[in-house]
XYZ file of C-alpha atoms in Angstrom:
567
model
C -1.607 -24.281 13.616
C -4.909 -25.687 13.101
C -6.800 -27.331 9.851
C -9.490 -24.853 10.092
C -6.408 -21.862 10.175
C -4.842 -23.469 6.538
C -8.501 -23.765 5.372
C -8.660 -20.066 5.865
C -5.808 -19.100 4.087
C -6.146 -21.546 1.504
C -9.799 -20.732 0.981
C -8.830 -16.576 0.942
C -5.974 -17.568 -2.024
C -8.607 -19.198 -4.230
C -11.282 -16.701 -4.050
C -8.568 -14.324 -4.865
C -7.501 -16.297 -7.699
C -10.843 -16.983 -9.110
C -11.319 -13.151 -9.073
C -8.146 -12.457 -11.174
C -9.429 -12.687 -14.388
C -12.834 -11.039 -14.115
C -11.119 -7.754 -12.190
C -8.194 -7.850 -14.625
C -10.160 -8.023 -17.374
C -12.381 -4.866 -16.588
C -9.035 -3.193 -15.385
C -8.043 -3.874 -19.212
C -11.045 -2.084 -20.481
C -10.097 0.908 -18.314
C -6.298 0.701 -19.446
C -7.397 0.789 -23.209
C -9.673 3.470 -22.801
C -12.821 1.126 -23.920
C -16.436 1.811 -23.036
C -17.524 -0.356 -20.193
C -21.833 -0.889 -18.475
C -21.234 1.799 -16.642
C -20.279 4.105 -19.219
C -24.193 5.162 -19.997
C -24.267 6.614 -16.672
C -20.976 7.430 -15.671
C -20.043 8.679 -19.249
C -21.739 12.053 -18.775
C -20.191 12.948 -15.547
C -16.598 12.366 -17.034
C -17.249 14.740 -19.854
C -18.601 17.031 -17.455
C -15.707 16.739 -15.541
C -12.893 17.102 -18.670
C -15.345 20.419 -19.940
C -15.211 21.583 -16.287
C -11.252 21.430 -15.918
C -10.721 22.078 -19.369
C -8.703 18.645 -19.928
C -8.685 16.967 -23.794
C -8.683 13.178 -22.513
C -7.211 12.273 -25.976
C -4.015 14.519 -25.540
C -1.369 11.995 -24.997
C 1.478 12.801 -22.639
C 5.131 12.201 -22.820
C 6.855 10.783 -19.463
C 8.371 14.028 -18.384
C 4.603 15.832 -18.651
C 2.477 13.108 -16.956
C 4.768 13.321 -14.340
C 4.613 16.916 -13.999
C 0.915 16.769 -13.888
C 0.747 14.095 -11.395
C 2.807 15.906 -9.109
C 1.070 19.256 -9.432
C -2.016 17.484 -8.672
C -0.965 15.232 -5.553
C 0.895 18.486 -4.493
C -2.511 20.623 -4.506
C -4.487 17.744 -2.880
C -1.763 17.996 0.144
C -1.905 21.351 0.540
C -5.871 20.970 0.164
C -6.040 18.563 2.764
C -3.761 20.581 5.182
C -6.092 23.614 5.159
C -8.962 21.639 5.808
C -7.205 20.232 8.884
C -5.994 23.139 10.354
C -9.541 25.023 9.804
C -11.030 21.694 11.620
C -12.375 23.989 14.372
C -14.176 26.538 12.636
C -15.324 23.983 9.886
C -19.018 22.097 10.093
C -19.575 18.603 11.161
C -17.258 18.799 14.015
C -20.263 17.017 16.695
C -17.178 16.766 19.282
C -16.010 20.402 19.240
C -12.483 19.185 18.460
C -9.486 21.399 18.227
C -7.364 21.366 14.856
C -4.417 19.121 14.506
C -1.300 21.135 15.467
C 0.962 22.168 12.446
C 3.381 19.272 12.433
C 0.437 16.160 12.821
C -1.645 18.226 9.910
C 1.246 17.784 7.878
C 2.224 15.025 8.544
C -1.086 13.474 7.799
C -1.581 15.448 4.671
C 1.262 14.002 3.518
C 0.770 10.129 4.650
C -2.750 10.215 2.897
C -1.852 12.062 -0.074
C 1.228 9.411 -0.492
C -1.537 6.368 -0.144
C 0.506 5.563 3.200
C -2.223 6.684 5.976
C -0.034 6.382 8.735
C -1.660 7.926 11.525
C -0.110 9.912 14.094
C -3.123 10.094 16.092
C -6.516 8.590 17.352
C -9.089 9.310 14.313
C -12.229 9.010 16.629
C -10.619 11.998 19.220
C -8.677 14.036 16.645
C -10.387 14.090 13.185
C -14.092 15.591 12.706
C -16.592 13.678 10.361
C -15.692 16.483 7.728
C -12.185 16.109 8.092
C -12.524 12.418 7.845
C -14.902 12.262 4.898
C -13.284 15.447 3.090
C -9.728 16.153 4.005
C -8.989 11.942 4.215
C -11.782 9.520 1.977
C -10.798 11.781 -0.684
C -7.149 10.608 -0.501
C -8.297 7.111 -0.198
C -9.717 7.267 -3.667
C -7.732 9.598 -5.601
C -4.205 8.109 -4.364
C -5.410 4.753 -5.268
C -6.711 5.974 -8.440
C -2.517 7.278 -9.121
C -1.106 4.493 -8.422
C -3.499 2.682 -10.905
C -3.230 5.405 -13.648
C 0.739 5.175 -12.991
C 0.395 0.952 -13.769
C -1.065 1.773 -16.665
C 1.508 4.451 -17.826
C 4.233 1.489 -17.195
C 1.978 -1.026 -19.260
C 1.691 1.073 -22.514
C 5.979 1.509 -22.282
C 6.304 -1.961 -22.383
C 3.157 -2.318 -25.074
C 3.599 0.205 -27.252
C 5.981 0.643 -30.258
C 8.245 4.086 -31.294
C 6.196 6.563 -29.615
C 7.139 9.129 -26.826
C 3.906 9.199 -25.306
C 2.432 6.982 -22.321
C -1.301 8.072 -21.986
C -2.641 10.879 -20.310
C -2.625 10.867 -16.436
C -6.092 13.123 -16.009
C -7.888 10.536 -18.222
C -6.392 7.399 -16.354
C -7.261 8.816 -12.965
C -10.509 9.975 -13.799
C -11.603 6.698 -15.658
C -10.247 4.633 -12.729
C -12.048 6.699 -10.315
C -15.568 6.654 -11.837
C -15.835 2.977 -13.349
C -13.834 0.932 -11.004
C -13.121 2.505 -7.450
C -16.711 4.374 -6.585
C -18.939 1.827 -8.355
C -17.239 -1.204 -5.779
C -17.213 0.914 -2.583
C -20.899 1.674 -3.288
C -21.917 -1.883 -3.136
C -18.990 -2.077 -0.460
C -20.133 0.065 1.687
C -23.877 -1.374 1.496
C -22.630 -4.374 2.790
C -20.319 -3.046 5.502
C -23.560 -1.103 6.684
C -25.753 -4.508 6.421
C -22.947 -5.786 8.638
C -23.309 -3.384 11.327
C -20.578 -0.696 10.349
C -21.910 2.610 10.841
C -22.505 5.372 8.237
C -23.836 8.604 9.982
C -23.006 12.105 10.149
C -23.530 12.002 13.679
C -20.186 12.624 15.992
C -21.478 9.994 19.225
C -24.355 7.918 20.682
C -24.761 7.299 24.223
C -25.353 3.718 25.218
C -26.344 2.029 28.287
C -23.973 -0.906 29.207
C -24.852 -4.489 30.734
C -23.650 -3.139 34.079
C -25.918 -0.480 33.707
C -23.391 2.280 33.268
C -23.710 5.044 30.574
C -21.247 5.257 28.153
C -20.495 7.891 25.039
C -19.058 5.879 21.452
C -17.807 7.492 18.803
C -19.496 7.184 15.142
C -19.563 8.479 11.673
C -19.112 8.015 8.319
C -17.235 4.937 8.780
C -18.747 2.309 6.302
C -17.824 4.417 3.354
C -14.344 5.553 4.765
C -13.392 1.458 5.589
C -14.474 0.482 1.936
C -12.213 2.428 -0.239
C -9.629 2.241 2.799
C -9.510 -1.651 1.848
C -10.019 -1.235 -1.591
C -7.513 1.059 -2.292
C -4.766 -0.285 0.203
C -5.010 2.646 2.292
C -5.278 1.260 5.452
C -6.045 4.454 7.301
C -8.751 3.430 10.033
C -11.884 5.900 11.276
C -11.049 4.718 14.913
C -7.617 4.266 16.673
C -7.814 0.164 16.475
C -8.328 0.178 12.906
C -10.196 -3.248 11.886
C -9.716 -4.773 15.343
C -12.436 -2.373 16.415
C -15.967 -4.049 15.749
C -17.333 -0.910 14.000
C -15.026 -1.059 11.416
C -14.582 -4.912 11.366
C -17.834 -6.328 12.990
C -17.271 -10.185 12.441
C -15.529 -13.084 10.652
C -17.395 -12.443 7.163
C -16.369 -8.901 7.135
C -12.778 -9.744 7.901
C -12.482 -12.113 5.106
C -14.080 -9.671 2.957
C -11.142 -6.897 3.980
C -8.685 -9.036 3.631
C -9.973 -9.968 0.030
C -10.357 -6.556 -1.426
C -6.722 -5.285 -0.426
C -5.434 -8.011 -2.515
C -8.525 -8.090 -5.300
C -6.926 -5.061 -7.414
C -3.120 -6.104 -7.133
C -4.183 -9.620 -8.332
C -6.184 -8.286 -11.305
C -3.302 -6.072 -12.638
C -1.095 -8.540 -13.211
C -3.413 -10.112 -15.403
C -4.208 -6.996 -16.995
C -0.432 -6.344 -17.338
C -0.243 -9.858 -19.411
C -3.210 -8.661 -21.514
C -1.383 -5.486 -22.226
C 1.929 -6.900 -23.737
C -0.299 -9.541 -25.127
C 1.091 -12.354 -23.270
C -1.588 -13.323 -20.308
C 1.620 -15.837 -19.249
C 3.344 -12.866 -18.218
C 0.986 -11.386 -16.012
C 0.365 -15.176 -14.228
C 4.136 -15.817 -14.134
C 4.430 -12.127 -11.800
C 1.356 -13.347 -9.932
C 3.158 -16.642 -9.287
C 6.228 -15.214 -7.782
C 4.032 -12.466 -5.627
C 1.794 -15.679 -4.262
C 4.931 -17.470 -3.382
C 6.263 -15.101 -1.269
C 2.939 -14.346 0.291
C 2.700 -17.898 0.998
C 5.712 -18.385 2.648
C 4.868 -15.051 5.006
C 1.566 -16.749 6.100
C 3.268 -19.866 6.737
C 5.985 -18.395 9.034
C 3.671 -15.998 10.974
C 0.749 -18.424 11.206
C 3.257 -20.867 12.608
C 4.934 -18.396 15.119
C 1.604 -16.816 16.455
C -0.092 -20.475 16.845
C 2.967 -21.673 18.704
C 2.519 -19.092 21.119
C 5.309 -17.345 23.959
C 7.841 -20.058 24.736
C 8.248 -17.759 28.238
C 4.343 -18.391 29.041
C 4.991 -22.141 27.881
C 7.481 -22.225 30.761
C 5.030 -20.897 33.452
C 2.529 -23.669 32.274
C 0.822 -21.266 29.965
C 0.122 -22.992 26.970
C -1.501 -22.234 23.741
C -1.244 -19.448 20.961
C 0.113 -16.128 21.554
C -3.085 -14.054 21.733
C -1.614 -10.901 23.258
C -2.827 -8.107 21.111
C -5.146 -10.019 18.892
C -9.122 -9.870 18.856
C -10.500 -13.622 20.316
C -13.320 -12.831 17.329
C -10.347 -13.793 14.983
C -7.864 -15.895 17.038
C -4.378 -16.498 15.992
C -4.757 -17.592 11.914
C -6.874 -14.498 11.117
C -4.674 -12.389 12.875
C -1.488 -13.407 10.991
C -2.965 -14.197 7.833
C -4.171 -10.293 8.147
C -0.935 -9.116 9.208
C 0.815 -10.565 6.242
C -2.124 -9.555 3.544
C -1.982 -5.573 5.025
C 1.985 -5.643 4.643
C 2.296 -7.421 1.467
C 0.053 -4.806 0.088
C 0.615 -1.227 1.172
C -2.142 -1.126 3.262
C -1.320 -0.863 6.989
C -4.849 -1.817 8.138
C -4.661 -4.203 11.660
C -6.896 -6.672 13.116
C -4.229 -7.284 15.472
C -1.383 -5.240 17.134
C 2.008 -6.073 15.316
C 3.892 -4.686 18.328
C 2.408 -7.864 20.167
C 3.582 -10.565 17.473
C 6.256 -12.837 18.487
C 9.520 -12.078 17.037
C 9.325 -13.926 13.889
C 5.729 -13.263 13.825
C 6.285 -9.680 13.654
C 9.494 -10.146 11.675
C 7.366 -10.939 8.429
C 5.261 -8.168 7.968
C 8.546 -5.608 8.772
C 10.107 -8.135 6.186
C 7.182 -7.585 3.926
C 7.471 -4.294 3.656
C 11.510 -4.093 3.590
C 11.139 -6.280 -0.019
C 9.536 -3.126 -1.426
C 6.016 -3.695 -1.379
C 6.151 -5.681 -3.953
C 4.449 -8.886 -2.689
C 1.082 -7.811 -4.330
C 1.715 -4.487 -3.197
C -0.277 -1.284 -3.212
C -2.873 -0.638 -5.813
C -0.545 -0.291 -9.103
C 2.332 0.866 -7.124
C 2.931 -3.125 -6.362
C 2.728 -3.858 -9.980
C 4.999 -1.374 -11.278
C 7.390 -1.797 -8.344
C 7.334 -5.313 -8.922
C 8.288 -4.740 -12.698
C 11.097 -2.636 -12.211
C 12.360 -5.803 -10.007
C 11.549 -7.867 -12.912
C 13.853 -5.335 -15.349
C 16.879 -6.055 -13.069
C 16.345 -9.984 -13.175
C 16.056 -10.122 -16.916
C 19.130 -7.620 -16.841
C 20.846 -10.735 -14.458
C 19.659 -13.228 -17.130
C 21.148 -11.438 -20.033
C 24.537 -11.650 -18.429
C 24.049 -15.113 -17.704
C 23.022 -16.176 -22.058
C 25.952 -13.717 -22.623
C 23.476 -11.349 -24.829
C 20.938 -7.849 -24.393
C 18.550 -8.624 -22.080
C 15.059 -8.718 -23.237
C 11.586 -8.564 -21.664
C 8.185 -8.918 -23.146
C 9.685 -7.452 -26.826
C 11.922 -4.643 -25.422
C 15.084 -4.621 -25.112
C 16.493 -3.905 -21.756
C 19.705 -1.505 -21.701
C 21.823 0.493 -19.489
C 19.201 3.428 -19.219
C 16.586 1.528 -18.054
C 19.123 -0.752 -15.553
C 20.086 2.667 -13.918
C 16.412 4.240 -13.543
C 15.340 0.799 -11.862
C 18.626 1.017 -9.411
C 17.953 4.226 -8.473
C 14.520 3.918 -7.721
C 14.671 0.588 -6.004
C 18.037 1.533 -3.936
C 16.620 4.781 -2.654
C 14.494 3.022 -0.359
C 17.235 1.314 2.126
C 19.527 4.070 2.053
C 16.291 6.312 3.473
C 14.865 3.613 6.149
C 18.656 2.932 7.505
C 19.593 6.620 7.141
C 16.602 7.707 9.400
C 16.238 4.883 11.575
C 19.806 5.585 12.360
C 19.827 8.885 13.172
C 17.009 8.592 15.381
C 18.917 6.102 17.217
C 21.221 8.460 18.069
C 19.230 11.608 18.433
C 17.722 12.350 21.774
C 14.452 13.603 19.815
C 14.272 10.011 18.179
C 15.172 8.160 21.504
C 12.418 9.650 23.323
C 9.527 7.968 20.837
C 10.121 4.425 21.701
C 8.090 3.125 24.879
C 10.154 -0.012 24.965
C 14.024 -0.571 25.664
C 16.594 -2.359 23.744
C 15.891 -4.333 20.692
C 12.227 -3.766 20.915
C 12.421 -0.510 20.959
C 14.827 -0.234 18.300
C 12.504 -2.390 15.989
C 9.547 0.119 17.012
C 11.916 3.095 15.037
C 12.923 0.786 12.276
C 9.258 -0.558 11.749
C 8.004 3.193 11.510
C 10.293 4.262 9.203
C 10.419 0.957 6.702
C 6.686 1.497 7.042
C 6.613 5.430 6.020
C 8.780 4.912 3.123
C 7.144 1.530 1.536
C 3.529 3.797 2.051
C 2.473 0.977 4.433
C 1.277 2.868 7.903
C 1.041 -0.060 10.145
C 3.122 0.494 13.200
C 4.635 -1.175 15.917
C 2.527 0.893 18.098
C 4.737 1.447 20.945
C 6.361 4.122 19.364
C 4.983 8.070 20.234
C 5.129 8.988 17.127
C 3.152 12.543 17.835
C 5.974 14.996 18.111
C 7.895 17.437 15.855
C 10.474 15.162 15.424
C 8.900 11.719 13.923
C 5.632 13.992 12.578
C 8.612 15.865 9.941
C 10.862 12.775 9.758
C 8.377 10.489 8.872
C 6.897 12.958 6.483
C 9.906 13.176 4.638
C 10.134 9.464 4.396
C 6.614 8.798 2.914
C 6.906 11.356 0.286
C 10.340 10.047 -0.697
C 9.097 6.563 -0.803
C 6.275 7.567 -2.855
C 8.160 9.988 -5.428
C 11.403 8.893 -5.543
C 10.214 5.820 -7.006
C 7.440 6.805 -9.277
C 9.328 9.673 -11.329
C 12.407 7.078 -12.226
C 9.742 4.654 -12.832
C 7.905 7.026 -15.626
C 11.269 7.818 -17.007
C 11.265 4.223 -17.679
C 7.871 3.915 -19.245
C 9.216 6.629 -21.605
C 12.339 5.355 -22.769
C 10.665 1.885 -23.417
C 7.632 3.142 -25.273
C 10.108 4.752 -27.725
C 11.942 1.530 -28.488
C 10.999 -1.181 -31.585
C 9.831 -4.353 -30.500
C 12.235 -7.116 -30.233
C 11.374 -10.759 -31.857
C 11.743 -13.251 -29.207
C 14.409 -15.813 -30.683
C 16.074 -19.234 -29.638
C 18.839 -16.935 -27.583
C 16.312 -15.150 -25.183
C 15.658 -15.958 -21.586
C 11.800 -16.927 -21.207
C 10.063 -15.207 -18.806
C 6.917 -17.202 -18.237
C 8.351 -20.736 -16.436
C 9.386 -22.091 -13.292
C 13.025 -20.566 -14.120
C 11.915 -17.356 -14.347
C 9.199 -17.130 -11.560
C 12.430 -18.702 -9.030
C 14.877 -15.750 -10.210
C 12.395 -13.207 -9.747
C 12.160 -14.329 -6.278
C 15.445 -14.546 -5.905
C 16.118 -11.317 -7.154
C 13.543 -9.583 -4.881
C 14.897 -11.444 -1.749
C 18.453 -10.556 -2.514
C 17.594 -6.823 -3.029
C 14.934 -6.639 0.096
C 18.204 -8.184 1.987
C 19.778 -4.233 1.290
C 17.202 -3.158 4.024
C 16.880 -6.285 6.127
C 20.099 -7.195 6.421
C 21.505 -4.119 7.450
C 18.973 -3.472 9.982
C 20.074 -6.320 11.834
C 23.544 -5.058 12.372
C 22.338 -1.489 13.206
C 20.768 -2.572 16.220
C 23.760 -3.401 18.069
C 25.461 -0.697 17.098
C 22.421 1.693 17.767
C 22.092 0.294 21.241
C 25.991 0.906 21.957
C 25.754 4.297 20.726
C 22.656 5.249 23.261
C 23.861 3.705 26.405
C 27.091 5.773 25.649
C 24.907 8.614 25.385
C 22.660 7.322 28.653
C 19.805 6.833 26.447
C 16.420 4.870 26.554
C 18.414 2.276 25.275
């Protein structure tokens, strides 16, 4: 480890903390539906959308109605994207004449981008046309991110409102987030990326002459516009197969820093928005403190291991950091930091190959996702996932002080605890269940390119990433098969919507309750003790996936040997 590496990490965190309140303030205005400076320009556009769709943005929705509208919207988007991908060969802006993806790949990709996972079982530049990238994929980068933030707003209202049966209007929330937050930021972001050297064109390829005098054809396209929302919306799906390790997606150290900042930007801001919504910004800062602690621990371990290098190579007299699978432009520090950022959030973009990290260095990204994608997490999804853990933490605290648990003025009763457990428990069940199944079925065993524990890790990481809606991978897994496209598609859908629906039910239940004044017997939820309890609960429940997966590896290895598999 170097001083320069730690300065990068501390500068990164310092910039985020400085931006938390300004971003949170803007988000709070959208949460309340207040007018912003952009309304003078975009207000008529918003009104036009409502009139065209026949929507009354002032009509409040119950949690059930909110959930149904959200599910219908996402299902329609998924079917639309599937159609675009399957018709790719006959649609315009297909300069390379690419064929349509197979049925199972198109379905997997449509589910992936709908759920904000952006898992890619394909190489973007050789599989997707420019139209498919823009109309089929980038549109989801905006709308899946807007959906996540809208859902966070709904849960905030559940905590903030008193004795009501409504939690907002999904269409109004999603529209305002898209128009007044994501779109303006991405326009500025895209211009910055273009100025930094990222392509933005409808051309499919360009011919160049290399320094050796050879002629080479390079894939290009509308990269900058997709890159901006890919990062800001914690989507992660790259235009190119190499993702943010590709110089056309991430040309310099400055763009690398900005990309990492943009992954965390909205997630940090939403913590302040939550505190403001419930009338106590210290609540938001407490959540951010717990998130930041977990994040820094992960960075410290991953950077330490990657900087220490490979002990096998050291034994051969080759010293230095582990640079396998890393871009020399970024080195060990920026690569380790990016890996932890992208998995602490549900982004999945990579500037280095996680499959080439050291054992502990690669364990940190895997563990981040298995914690439930709540160490900042995806835009909206991170904060509402974290609040599910907070409900369980305050329940434990209530047991310790011997009274009904309370959190930000609301009593946490059996219904909320059961729903929170349901939402959290579904993740380890699917991750471990699908991993175990893939380790004994021949279709699953055909996927990993490595044998033994590392091959098992490739399967485990894939389902962890899918269920966690992250999208990164241990790239040694051959995932573009009917089996993996199907199983991972199911895992992504469950990981997204089987958490959202119980969460919205909690929001509706809380909104109907009266406010409970804080008393001398109330457990404080803003100080170091609360932050420590939050961290402990998250680590313990994260172990529901992590510890069984450690035991599952040897069992799978033994069963696979009996079956004569690749293991």
